[in-house]
mmCIF file with all atom_site columns, C-alpha atoms in Angstrom:
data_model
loop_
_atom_site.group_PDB
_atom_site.id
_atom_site.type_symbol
_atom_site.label_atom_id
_atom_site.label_alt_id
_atom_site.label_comp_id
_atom_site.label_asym_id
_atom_site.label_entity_id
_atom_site.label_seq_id
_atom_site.pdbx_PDB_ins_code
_atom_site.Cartn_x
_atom_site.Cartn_y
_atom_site.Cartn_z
_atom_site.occupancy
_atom_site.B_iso_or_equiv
_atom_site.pdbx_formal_charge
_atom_site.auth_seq_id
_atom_site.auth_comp_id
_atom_site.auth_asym_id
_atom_site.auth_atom_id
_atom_site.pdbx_PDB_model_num
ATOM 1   C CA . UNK A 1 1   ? -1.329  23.145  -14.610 1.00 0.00 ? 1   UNK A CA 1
ATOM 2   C CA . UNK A 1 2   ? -1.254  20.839  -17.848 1.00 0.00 ? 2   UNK A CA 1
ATOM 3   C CA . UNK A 1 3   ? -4.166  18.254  -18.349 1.00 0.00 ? 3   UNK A CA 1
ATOM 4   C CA . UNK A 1 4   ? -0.850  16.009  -18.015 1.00 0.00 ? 4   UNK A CA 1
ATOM 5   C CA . UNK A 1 5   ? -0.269  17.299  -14.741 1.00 0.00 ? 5   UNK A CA 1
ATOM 6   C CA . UNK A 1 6   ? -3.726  16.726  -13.513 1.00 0.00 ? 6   UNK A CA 1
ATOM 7   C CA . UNK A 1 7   ? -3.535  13.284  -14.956 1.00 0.00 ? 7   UNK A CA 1
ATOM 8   C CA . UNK A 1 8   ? -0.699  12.721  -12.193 1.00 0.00 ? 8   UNK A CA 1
ATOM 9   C CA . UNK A 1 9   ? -2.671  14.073  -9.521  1.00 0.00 ? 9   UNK A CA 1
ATOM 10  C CA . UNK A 1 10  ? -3.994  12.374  -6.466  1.00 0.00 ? 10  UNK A CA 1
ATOM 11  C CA . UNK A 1 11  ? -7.175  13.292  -7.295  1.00 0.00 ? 11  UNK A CA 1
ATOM 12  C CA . UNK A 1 12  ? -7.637  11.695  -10.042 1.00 0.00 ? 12  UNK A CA 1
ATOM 13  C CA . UNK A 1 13  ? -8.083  8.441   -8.292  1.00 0.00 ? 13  UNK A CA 1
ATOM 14  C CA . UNK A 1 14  ? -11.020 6.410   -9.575  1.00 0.00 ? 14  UNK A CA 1
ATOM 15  C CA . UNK A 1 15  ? -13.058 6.850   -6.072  1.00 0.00 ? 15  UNK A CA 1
ATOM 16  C CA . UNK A 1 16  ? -12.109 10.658  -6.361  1.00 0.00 ? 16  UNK A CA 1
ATOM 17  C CA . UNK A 1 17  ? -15.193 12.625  -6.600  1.00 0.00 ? 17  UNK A CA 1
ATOM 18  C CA . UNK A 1 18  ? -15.888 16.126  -8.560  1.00 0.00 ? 18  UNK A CA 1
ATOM 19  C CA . UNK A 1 19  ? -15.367 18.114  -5.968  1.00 0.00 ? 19  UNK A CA 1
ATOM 20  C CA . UNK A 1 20  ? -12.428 16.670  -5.040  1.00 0.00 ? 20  UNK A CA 1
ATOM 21  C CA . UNK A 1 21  ? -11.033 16.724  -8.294  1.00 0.00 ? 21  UNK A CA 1
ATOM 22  C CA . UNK A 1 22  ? -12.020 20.206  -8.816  1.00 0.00 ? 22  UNK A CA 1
ATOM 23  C CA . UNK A 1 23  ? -10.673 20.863  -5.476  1.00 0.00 ? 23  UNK A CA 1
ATOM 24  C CA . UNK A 1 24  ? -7.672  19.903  -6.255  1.00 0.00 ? 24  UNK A CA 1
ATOM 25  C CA . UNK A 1 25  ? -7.057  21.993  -9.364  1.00 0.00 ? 25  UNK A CA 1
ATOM 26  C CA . UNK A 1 26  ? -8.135  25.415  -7.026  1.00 0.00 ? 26  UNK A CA 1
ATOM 27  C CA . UNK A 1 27  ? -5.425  24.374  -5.013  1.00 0.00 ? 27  UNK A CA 1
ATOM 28  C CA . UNK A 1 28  ? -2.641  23.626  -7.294  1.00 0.00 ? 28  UNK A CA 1
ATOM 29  C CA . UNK A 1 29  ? -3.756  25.783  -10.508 1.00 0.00 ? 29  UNK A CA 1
ATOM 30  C CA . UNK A 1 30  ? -2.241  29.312  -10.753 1.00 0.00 ? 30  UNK A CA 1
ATOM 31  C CA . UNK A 1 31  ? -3.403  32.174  -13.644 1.00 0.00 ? 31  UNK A CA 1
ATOM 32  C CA . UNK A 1 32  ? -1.328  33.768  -15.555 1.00 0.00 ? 32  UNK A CA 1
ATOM 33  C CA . UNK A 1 33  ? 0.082   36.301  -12.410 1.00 0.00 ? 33  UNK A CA 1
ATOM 34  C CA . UNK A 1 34  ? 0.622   33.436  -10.131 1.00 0.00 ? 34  UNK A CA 1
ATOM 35  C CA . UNK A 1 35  ? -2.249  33.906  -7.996  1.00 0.00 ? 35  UNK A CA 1
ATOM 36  C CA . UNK A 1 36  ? -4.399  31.290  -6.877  1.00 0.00 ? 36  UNK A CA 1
ATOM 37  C CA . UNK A 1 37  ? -7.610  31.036  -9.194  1.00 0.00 ? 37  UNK A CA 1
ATOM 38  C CA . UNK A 1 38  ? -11.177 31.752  -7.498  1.00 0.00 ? 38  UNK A CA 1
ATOM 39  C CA . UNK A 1 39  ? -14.130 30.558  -8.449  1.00 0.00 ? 39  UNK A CA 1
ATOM 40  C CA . UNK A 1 40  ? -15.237 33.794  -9.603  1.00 0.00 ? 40  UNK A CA 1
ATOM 41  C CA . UNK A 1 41  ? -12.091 34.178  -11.869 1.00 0.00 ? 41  UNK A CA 1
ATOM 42  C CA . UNK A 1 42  ? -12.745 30.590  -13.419 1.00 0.00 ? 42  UNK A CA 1
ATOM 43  C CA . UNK A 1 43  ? -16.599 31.404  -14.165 1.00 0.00 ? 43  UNK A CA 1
ATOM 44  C CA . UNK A 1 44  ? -15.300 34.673  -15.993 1.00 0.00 ? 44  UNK A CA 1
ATOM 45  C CA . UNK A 1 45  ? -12.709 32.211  -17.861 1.00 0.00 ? 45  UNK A CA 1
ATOM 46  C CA . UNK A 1 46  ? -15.404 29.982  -18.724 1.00 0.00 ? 46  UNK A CA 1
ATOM 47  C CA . UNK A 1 47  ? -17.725 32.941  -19.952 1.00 0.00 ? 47  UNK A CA 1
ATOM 48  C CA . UNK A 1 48  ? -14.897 33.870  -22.168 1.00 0.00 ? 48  UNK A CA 1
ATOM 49  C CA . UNK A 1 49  ? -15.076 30.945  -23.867 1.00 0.00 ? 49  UNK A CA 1
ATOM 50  C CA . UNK A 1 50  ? -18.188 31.292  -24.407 1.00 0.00 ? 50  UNK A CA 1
ATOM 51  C CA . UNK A 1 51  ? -20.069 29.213  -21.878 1.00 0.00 ? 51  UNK A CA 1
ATOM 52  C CA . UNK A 1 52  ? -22.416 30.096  -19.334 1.00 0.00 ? 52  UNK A CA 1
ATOM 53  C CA . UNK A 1 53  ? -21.162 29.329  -15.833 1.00 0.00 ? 53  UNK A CA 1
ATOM 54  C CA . UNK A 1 54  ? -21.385 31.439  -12.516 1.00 0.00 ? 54  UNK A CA 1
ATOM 55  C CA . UNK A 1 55  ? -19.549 31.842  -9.705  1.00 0.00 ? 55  UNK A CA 1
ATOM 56  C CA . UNK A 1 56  ? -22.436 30.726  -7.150  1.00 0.00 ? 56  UNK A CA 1
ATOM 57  C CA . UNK A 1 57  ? -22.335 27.064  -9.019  1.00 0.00 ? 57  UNK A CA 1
ATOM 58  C CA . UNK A 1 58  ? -18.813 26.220  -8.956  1.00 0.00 ? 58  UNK A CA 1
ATOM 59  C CA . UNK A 1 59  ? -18.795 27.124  -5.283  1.00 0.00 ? 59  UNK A CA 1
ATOM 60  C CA . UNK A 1 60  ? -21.596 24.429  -4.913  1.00 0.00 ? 60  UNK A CA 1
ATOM 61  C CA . UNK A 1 61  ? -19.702 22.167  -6.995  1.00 0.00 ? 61  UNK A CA 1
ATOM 62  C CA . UNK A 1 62  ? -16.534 22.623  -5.255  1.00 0.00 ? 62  UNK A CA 1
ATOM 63  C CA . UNK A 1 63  ? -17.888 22.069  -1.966  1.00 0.00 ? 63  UNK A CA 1
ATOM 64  C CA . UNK A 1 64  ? -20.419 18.799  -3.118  1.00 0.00 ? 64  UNK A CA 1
ATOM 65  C CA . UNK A 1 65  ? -23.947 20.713  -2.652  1.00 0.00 ? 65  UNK A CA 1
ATOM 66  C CA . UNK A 1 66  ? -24.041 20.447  -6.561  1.00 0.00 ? 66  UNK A CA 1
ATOM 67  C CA . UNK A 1 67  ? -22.887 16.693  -7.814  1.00 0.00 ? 67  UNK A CA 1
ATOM 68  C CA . UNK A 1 68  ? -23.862 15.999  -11.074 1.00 0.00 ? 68  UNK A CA 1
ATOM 69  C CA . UNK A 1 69  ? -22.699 18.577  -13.664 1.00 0.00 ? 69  UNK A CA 1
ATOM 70  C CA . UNK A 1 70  ? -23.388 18.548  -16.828 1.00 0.00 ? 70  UNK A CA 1
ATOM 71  C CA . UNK A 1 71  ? -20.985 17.735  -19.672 1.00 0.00 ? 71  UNK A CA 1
ATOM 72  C CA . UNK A 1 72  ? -20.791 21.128  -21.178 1.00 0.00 ? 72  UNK A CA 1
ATOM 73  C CA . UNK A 1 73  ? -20.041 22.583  -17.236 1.00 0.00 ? 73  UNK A CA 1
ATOM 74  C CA . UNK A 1 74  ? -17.011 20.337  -17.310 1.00 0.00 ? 74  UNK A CA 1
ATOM 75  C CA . UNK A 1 75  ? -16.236 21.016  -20.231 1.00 0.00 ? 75  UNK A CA 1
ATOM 76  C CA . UNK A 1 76  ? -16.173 24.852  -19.303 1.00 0.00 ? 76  UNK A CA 1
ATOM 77  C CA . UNK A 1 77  ? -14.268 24.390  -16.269 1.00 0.00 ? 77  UNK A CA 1
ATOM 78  C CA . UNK A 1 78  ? -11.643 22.315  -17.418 1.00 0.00 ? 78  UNK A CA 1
ATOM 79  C CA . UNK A 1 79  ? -11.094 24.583  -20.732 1.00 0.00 ? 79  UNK A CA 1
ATOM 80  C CA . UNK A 1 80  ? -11.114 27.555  -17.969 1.00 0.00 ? 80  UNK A CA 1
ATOM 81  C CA . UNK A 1 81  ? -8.206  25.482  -15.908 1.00 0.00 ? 81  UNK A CA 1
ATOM 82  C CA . UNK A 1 82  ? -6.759  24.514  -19.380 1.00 0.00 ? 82  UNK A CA 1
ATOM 83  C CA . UNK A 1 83  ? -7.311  20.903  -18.436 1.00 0.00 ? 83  UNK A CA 1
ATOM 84  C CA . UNK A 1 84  ? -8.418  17.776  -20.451 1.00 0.00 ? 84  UNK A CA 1
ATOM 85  C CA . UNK A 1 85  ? -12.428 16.714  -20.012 1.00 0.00 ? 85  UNK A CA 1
ATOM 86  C CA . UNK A 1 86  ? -11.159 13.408  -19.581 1.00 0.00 ? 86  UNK A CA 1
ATOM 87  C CA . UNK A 1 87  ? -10.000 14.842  -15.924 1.00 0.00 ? 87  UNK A CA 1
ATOM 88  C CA . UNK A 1 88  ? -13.140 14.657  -14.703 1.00 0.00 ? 88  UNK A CA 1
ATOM 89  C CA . UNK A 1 89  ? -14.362 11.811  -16.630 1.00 0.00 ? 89  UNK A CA 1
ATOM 90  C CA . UNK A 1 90  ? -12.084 9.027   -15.680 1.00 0.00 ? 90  UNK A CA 1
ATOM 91  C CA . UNK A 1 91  ? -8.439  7.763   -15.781 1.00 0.00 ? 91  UNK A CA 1
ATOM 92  C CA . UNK A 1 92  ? -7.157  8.821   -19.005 1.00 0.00 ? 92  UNK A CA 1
ATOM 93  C CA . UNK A 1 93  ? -4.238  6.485   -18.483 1.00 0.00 ? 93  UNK A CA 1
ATOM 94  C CA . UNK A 1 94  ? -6.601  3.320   -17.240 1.00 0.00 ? 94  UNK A CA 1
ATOM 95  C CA . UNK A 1 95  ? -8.615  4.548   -20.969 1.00 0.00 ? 95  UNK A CA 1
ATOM 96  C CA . UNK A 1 96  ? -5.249  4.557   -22.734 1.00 0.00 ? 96  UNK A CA 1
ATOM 97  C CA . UNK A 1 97  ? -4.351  0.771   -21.423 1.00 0.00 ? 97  UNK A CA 1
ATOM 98  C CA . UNK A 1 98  ? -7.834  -0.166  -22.428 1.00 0.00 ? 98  UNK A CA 1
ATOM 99  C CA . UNK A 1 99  ? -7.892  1.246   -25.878 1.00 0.00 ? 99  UNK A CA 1
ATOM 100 C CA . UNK A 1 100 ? -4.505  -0.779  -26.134 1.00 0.00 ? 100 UNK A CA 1
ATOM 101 C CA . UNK A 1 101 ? -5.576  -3.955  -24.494 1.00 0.00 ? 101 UNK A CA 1
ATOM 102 C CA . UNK A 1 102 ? -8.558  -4.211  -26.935 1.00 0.00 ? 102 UNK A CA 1
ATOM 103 C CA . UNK A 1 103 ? -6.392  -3.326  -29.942 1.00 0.00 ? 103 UNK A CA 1
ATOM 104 C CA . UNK A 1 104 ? -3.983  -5.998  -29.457 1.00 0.00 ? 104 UNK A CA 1
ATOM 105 C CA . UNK A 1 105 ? -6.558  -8.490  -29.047 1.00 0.00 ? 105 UNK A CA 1
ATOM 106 C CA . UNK A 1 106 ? -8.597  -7.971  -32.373 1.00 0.00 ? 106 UNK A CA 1
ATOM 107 C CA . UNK A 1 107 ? -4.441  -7.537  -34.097 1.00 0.00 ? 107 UNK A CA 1
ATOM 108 C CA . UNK A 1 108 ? -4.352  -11.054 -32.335 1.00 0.00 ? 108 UNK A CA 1
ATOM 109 C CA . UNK A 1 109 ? -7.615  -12.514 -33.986 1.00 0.00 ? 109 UNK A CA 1
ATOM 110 C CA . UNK A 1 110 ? -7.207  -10.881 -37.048 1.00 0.00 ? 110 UNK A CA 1
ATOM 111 C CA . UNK A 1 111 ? -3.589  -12.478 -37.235 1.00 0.00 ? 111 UNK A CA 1
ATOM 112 C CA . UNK A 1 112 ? -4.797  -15.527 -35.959 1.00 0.00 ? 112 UNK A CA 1
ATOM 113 C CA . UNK A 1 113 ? -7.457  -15.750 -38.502 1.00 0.00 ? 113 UNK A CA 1
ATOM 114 C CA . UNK A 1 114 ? -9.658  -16.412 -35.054 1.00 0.00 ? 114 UNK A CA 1
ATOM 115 C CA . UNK A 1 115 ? -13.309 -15.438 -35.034 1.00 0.00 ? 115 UNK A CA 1
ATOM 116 C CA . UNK A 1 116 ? -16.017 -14.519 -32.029 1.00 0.00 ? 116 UNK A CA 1
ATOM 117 C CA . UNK A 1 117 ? -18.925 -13.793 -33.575 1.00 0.00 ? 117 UNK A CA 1
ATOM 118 C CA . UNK A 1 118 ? -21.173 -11.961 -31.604 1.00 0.00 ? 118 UNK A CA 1
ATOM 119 C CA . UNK A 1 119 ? -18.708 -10.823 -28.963 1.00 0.00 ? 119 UNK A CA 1
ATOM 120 C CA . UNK A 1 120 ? -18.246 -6.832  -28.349 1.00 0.00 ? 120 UNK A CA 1
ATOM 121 C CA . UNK A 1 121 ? -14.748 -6.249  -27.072 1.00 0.00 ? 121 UNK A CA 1
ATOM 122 C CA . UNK A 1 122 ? -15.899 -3.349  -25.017 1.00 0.00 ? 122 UNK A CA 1
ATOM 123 C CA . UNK A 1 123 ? -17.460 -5.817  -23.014 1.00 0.00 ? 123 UNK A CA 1
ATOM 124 C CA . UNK A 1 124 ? -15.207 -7.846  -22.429 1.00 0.00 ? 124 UNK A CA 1
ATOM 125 C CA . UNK A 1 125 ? -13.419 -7.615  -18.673 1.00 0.00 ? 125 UNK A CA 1
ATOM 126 C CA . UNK A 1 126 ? -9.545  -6.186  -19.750 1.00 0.00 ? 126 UNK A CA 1
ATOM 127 C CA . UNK A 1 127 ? -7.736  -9.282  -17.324 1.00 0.00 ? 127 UNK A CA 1
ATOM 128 C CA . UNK A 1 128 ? -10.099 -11.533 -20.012 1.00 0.00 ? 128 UNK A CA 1
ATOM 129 C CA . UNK A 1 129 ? -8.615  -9.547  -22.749 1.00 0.00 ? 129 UNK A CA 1
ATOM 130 C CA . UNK A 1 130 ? -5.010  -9.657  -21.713 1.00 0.00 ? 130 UNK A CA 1
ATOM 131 C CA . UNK A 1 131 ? -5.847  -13.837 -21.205 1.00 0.00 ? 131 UNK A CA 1
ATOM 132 C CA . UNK A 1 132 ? -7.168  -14.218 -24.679 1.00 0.00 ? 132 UNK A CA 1
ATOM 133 C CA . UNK A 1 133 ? -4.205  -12.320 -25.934 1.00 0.00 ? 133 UNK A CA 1
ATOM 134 C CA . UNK A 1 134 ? -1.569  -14.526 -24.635 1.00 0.00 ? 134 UNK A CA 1
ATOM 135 C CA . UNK A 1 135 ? -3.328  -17.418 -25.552 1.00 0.00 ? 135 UNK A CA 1
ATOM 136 C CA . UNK A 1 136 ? -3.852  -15.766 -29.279 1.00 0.00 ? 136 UNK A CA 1
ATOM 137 C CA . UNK A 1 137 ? 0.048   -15.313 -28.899 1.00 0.00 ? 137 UNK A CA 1
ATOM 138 C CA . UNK A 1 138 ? 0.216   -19.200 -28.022 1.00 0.00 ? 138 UNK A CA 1
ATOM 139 C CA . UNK A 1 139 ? -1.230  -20.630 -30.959 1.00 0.00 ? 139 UNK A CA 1
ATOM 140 C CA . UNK A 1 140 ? 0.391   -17.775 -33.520 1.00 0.00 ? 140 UNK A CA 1
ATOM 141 C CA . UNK A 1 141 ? 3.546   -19.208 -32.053 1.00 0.00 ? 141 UNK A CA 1
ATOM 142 C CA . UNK A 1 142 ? 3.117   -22.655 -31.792 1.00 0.00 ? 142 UNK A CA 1
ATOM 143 C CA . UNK A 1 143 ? 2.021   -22.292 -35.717 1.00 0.00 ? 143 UNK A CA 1
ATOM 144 C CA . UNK A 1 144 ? 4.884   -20.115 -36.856 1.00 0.00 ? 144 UNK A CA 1
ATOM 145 C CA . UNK A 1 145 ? 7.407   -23.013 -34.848 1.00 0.00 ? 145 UNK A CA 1
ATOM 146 C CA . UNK A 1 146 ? 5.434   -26.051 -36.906 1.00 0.00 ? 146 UNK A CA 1
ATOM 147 C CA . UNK A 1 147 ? 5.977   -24.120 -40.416 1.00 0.00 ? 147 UNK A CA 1
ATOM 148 C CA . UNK A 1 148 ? 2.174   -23.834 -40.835 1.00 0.00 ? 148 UNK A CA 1
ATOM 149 C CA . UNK A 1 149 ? 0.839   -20.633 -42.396 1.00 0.00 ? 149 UNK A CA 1
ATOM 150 C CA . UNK A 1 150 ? -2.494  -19.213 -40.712 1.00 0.00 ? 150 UNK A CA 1
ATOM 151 C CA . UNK A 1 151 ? -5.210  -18.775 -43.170 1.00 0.00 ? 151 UNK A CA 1
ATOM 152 C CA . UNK A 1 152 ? -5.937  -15.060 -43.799 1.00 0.00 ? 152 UNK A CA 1
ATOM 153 C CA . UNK A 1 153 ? -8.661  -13.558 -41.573 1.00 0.00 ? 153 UNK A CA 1
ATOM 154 C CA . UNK A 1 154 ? -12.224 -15.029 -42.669 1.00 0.00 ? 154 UNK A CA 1
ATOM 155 C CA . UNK A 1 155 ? -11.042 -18.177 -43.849 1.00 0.00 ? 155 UNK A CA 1
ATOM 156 C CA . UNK A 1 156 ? -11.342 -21.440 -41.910 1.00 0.00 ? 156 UNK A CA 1
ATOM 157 C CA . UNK A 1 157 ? -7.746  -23.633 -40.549 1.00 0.00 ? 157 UNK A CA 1
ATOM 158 C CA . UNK A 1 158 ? -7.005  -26.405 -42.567 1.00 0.00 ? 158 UNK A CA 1
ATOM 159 C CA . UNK A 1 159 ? -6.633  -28.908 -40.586 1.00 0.00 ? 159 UNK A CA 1
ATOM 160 C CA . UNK A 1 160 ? -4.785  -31.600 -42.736 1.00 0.00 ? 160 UNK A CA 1
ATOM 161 C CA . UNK A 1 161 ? -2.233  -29.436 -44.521 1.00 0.00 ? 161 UNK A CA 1
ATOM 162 C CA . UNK A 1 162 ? -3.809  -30.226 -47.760 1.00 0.00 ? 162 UNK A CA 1
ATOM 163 C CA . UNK A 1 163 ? -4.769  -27.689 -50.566 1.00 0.00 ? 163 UNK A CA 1
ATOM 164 C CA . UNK A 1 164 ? -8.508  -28.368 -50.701 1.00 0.00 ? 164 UNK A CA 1
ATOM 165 C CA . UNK A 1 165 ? -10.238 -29.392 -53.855 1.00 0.00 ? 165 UNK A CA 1
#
């Protein structure tokens, strides 16, 4: 299985917990034979690599006894399934549309030559983003149809159309 194809995966709903998750890779992951993986074969994987993981503990995991791993036991189980972290972590493609919303925005203000001081984008709810960035795209329009230039980023609209003195 490809961190791709975990990406796909009903288990990697938001509300989808670890052992689900993990769950769902013992029963759709196969090694290199076919075969099914155990948990025993994935701690051996994961010792491979060089981290410390048994058996016992990702049979706890899998079954929700143990529910708060730590990173580096992800990390050494998804490297043992050959899967991305993010797997575990979240919805890679929720990140992805994210990571995109909140470029476009601060492309928007930049272009715009708009400024919110103070205001981390991270923060900000992505529906809010997507709102601001239409309404960015409103007023970029709306100049480019009247002819007027937008000021370069940092410098304040002029108002009048006249070269200040």
């Amino acid at each position: 299985m490809t961190a791709g194809d975990a990406r796909r995966t009903p288990a990697h709903e938001d509300d989808a917990s670890f052992a689900e998750k993990l769950g769902y890779l013992f029963e759709h992951s196969r090694d290199e034979n076919g075969a099914p993986y155990t948990g025993k074969k994935i701690a051996e994987r994961a010792n491979e690599l060089g981290y410390s993981l048994s058996d016992a503990y990702i049979s706890q995991l899998r079954t929700g006894k143990a529910r708060t791993p730590s990173f580096r036991t992800v990390e050494a189980i998804a490297r043992a399934f050959e899967v991305s972290v993010t797997y575990f972590l979240a919805n890679p493609d929720e990140d992805l549309e994210r990571v995109r919303q909140q470029r476009d925005y601060v492309e928007m203000l930049a272009t715009t030559g708009t400024h919110l001081s103070g205001i981390d984008v991270g923060r900000i709810c992505p529906d809010t983003i997507d709102v601001l960035i239409d309404l960015l795209k409103v007023v970029k329009a709306q100049a480019q149809a009247q002819g007027d230039t937008l000021p370069p980023p940092g410098e304040a609209p002029n108002p009048t159309g006249q070269n200040p003195q």
